[in-house]
mmCIF file of C-alpha atoms in Angstrom:
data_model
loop_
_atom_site.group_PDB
_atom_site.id
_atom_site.type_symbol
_atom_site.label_atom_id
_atom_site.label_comp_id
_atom_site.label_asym_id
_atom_site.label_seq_id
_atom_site.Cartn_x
_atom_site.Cartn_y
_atom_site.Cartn_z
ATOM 1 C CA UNK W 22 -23.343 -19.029 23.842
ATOM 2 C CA UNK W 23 -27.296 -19.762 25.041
ATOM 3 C CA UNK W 24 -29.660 -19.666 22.089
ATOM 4 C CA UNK W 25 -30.187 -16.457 20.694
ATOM 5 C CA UNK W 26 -26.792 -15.238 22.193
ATOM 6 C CA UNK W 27 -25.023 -12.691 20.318
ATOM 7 C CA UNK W 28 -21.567 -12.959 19.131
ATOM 8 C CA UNK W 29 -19.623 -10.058 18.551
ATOM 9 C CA UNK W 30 -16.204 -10.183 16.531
ATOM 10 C CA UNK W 31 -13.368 -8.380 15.604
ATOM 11 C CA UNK W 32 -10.632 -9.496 13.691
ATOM 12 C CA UNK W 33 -7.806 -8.522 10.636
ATOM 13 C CA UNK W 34 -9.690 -8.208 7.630
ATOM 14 C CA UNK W 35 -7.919 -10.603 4.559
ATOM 15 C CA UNK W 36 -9.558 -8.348 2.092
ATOM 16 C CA UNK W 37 -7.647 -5.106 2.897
ATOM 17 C CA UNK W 38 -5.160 -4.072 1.234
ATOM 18 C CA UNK W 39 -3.286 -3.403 4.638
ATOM 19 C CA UNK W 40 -4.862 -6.702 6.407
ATOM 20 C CA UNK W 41 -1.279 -8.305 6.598
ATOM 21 C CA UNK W 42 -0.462 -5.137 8.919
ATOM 22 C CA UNK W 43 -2.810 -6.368 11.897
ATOM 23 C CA UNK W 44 -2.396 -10.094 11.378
ATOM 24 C CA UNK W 45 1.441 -10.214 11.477
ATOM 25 C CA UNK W 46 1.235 -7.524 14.422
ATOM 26 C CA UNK W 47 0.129 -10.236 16.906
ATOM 27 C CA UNK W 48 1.563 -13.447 16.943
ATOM 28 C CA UNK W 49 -1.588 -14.656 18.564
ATOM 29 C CA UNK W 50 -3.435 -13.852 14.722
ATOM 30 C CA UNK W 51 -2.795 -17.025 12.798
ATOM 31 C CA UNK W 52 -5.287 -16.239 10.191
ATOM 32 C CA UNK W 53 -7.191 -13.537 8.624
ATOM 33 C CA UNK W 54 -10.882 -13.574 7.509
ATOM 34 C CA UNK W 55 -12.901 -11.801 4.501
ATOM 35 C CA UNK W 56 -16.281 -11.316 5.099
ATOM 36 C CA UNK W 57 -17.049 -14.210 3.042
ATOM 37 C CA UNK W 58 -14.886 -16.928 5.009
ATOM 38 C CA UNK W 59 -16.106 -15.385 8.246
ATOM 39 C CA UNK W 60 -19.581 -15.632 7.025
ATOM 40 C CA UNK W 61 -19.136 -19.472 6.212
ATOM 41 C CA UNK W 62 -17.491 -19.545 9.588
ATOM 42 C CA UNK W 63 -20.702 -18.693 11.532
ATOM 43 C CA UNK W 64 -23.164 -20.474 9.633
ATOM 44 C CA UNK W 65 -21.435 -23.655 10.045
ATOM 45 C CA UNK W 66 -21.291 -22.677 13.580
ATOM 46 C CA UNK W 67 -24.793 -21.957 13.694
ATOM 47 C CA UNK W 68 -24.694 -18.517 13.912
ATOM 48 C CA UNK W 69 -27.589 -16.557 11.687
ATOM 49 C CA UNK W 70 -28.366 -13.400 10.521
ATOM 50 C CA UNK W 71 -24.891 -11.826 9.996
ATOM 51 C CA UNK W 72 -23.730 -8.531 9.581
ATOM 52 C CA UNK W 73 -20.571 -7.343 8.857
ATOM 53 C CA UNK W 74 -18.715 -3.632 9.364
ATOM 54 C CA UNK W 75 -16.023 -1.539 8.560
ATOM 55 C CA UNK W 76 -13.305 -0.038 11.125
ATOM 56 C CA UNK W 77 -13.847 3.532 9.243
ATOM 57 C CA UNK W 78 -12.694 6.540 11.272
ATOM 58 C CA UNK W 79 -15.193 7.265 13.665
ATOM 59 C CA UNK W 80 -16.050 10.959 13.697
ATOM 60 C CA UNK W 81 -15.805 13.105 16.978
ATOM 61 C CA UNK W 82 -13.782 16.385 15.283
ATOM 62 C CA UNK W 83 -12.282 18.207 13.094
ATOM 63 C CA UNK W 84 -9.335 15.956 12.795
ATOM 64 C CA UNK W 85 -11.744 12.720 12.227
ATOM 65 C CA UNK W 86 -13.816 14.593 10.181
ATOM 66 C CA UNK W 87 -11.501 15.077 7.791
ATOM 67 C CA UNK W 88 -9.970 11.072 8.259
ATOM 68 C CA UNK W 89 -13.295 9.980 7.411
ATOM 69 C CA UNK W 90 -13.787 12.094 4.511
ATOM 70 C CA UNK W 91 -10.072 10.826 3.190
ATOM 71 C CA UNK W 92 -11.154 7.349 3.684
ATOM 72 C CA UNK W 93 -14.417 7.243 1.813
ATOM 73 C CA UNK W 94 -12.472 8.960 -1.181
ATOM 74 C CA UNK W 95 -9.452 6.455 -0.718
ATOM 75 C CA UNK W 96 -11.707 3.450 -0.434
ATOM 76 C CA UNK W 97 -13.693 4.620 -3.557
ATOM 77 C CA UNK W 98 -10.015 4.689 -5.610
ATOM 78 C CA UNK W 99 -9.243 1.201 -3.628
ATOM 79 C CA UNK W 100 -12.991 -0.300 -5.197
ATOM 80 C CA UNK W 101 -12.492 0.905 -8.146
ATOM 81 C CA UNK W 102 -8.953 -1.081 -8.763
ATOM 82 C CA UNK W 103 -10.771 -3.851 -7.748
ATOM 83 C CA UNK W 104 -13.527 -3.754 -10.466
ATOM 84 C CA UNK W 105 -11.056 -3.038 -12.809
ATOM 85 C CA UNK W 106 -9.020 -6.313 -11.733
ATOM 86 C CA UNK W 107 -11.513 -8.821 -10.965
ATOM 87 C CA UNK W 108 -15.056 -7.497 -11.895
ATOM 88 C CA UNK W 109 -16.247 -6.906 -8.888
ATOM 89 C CA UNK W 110 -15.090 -5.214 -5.380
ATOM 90 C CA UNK W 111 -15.329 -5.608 -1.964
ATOM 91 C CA UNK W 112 -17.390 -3.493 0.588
ATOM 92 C CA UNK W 113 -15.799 -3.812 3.603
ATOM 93 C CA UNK W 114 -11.801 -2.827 3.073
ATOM 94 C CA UNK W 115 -10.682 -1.661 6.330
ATOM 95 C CA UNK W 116 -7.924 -3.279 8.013
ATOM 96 C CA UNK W 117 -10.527 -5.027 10.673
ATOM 97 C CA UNK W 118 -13.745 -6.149 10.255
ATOM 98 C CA UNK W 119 -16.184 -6.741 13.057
ATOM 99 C CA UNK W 120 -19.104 -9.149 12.616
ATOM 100 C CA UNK W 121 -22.299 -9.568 14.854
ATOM 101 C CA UNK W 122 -24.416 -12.787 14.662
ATOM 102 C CA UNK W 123 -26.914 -14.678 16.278
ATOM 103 C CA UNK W 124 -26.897 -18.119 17.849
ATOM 104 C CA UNK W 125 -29.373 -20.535 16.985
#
């Protein structure tokens, strides 16, 4: 990319509890990434400013509605075992994870 190109990313997220499910469905994924590894990723790239985002259920009905709504309750339970294990959770737990940075 030129300087100040954005990169845009999508990829299985090794922090969800279903990541496996994505990364062994394509034989072309031969790793996954949590936020933090894909964050180390683009800085040593030279990529800045970072942000990083769930696949949630998008809302556009009834049907979604109601997916979303399941998923922030599920993904509240899903945190919660986390803190309980390790101190601390993750924010991003979806099965993807897109990121968006910034070349220098």
């Amino acid at each position: 990319l030129k300087k100040g190109g954005t990169l845009i990313i999508q990829t299985p997220n090794g922090a969800s509890i279903f990541g496996g499910r994505y990364r062994y469905h394509d034989f072309t994924h031969e790793i996954s990434f949590t936020e933090n590894s894909l964050r180390q990723v683009m800085l040593i790239s030279n990529f800045f400013d970072a942000h990083f985002y769930e696949t949630r259920p998008i809302m556009f009905g009834i049907k979604s509605f109601f997916r979303l709504i399941l998923w922030n309750f599920i993904k509240i339970i899903l945190q919660f075992i986390l803190l309980v294990e390790t101190g601390g959770a993750d924010k991003i737990l979806t099965q993807n994870i897109i990121a968006v940075g910034y070349k220098r």
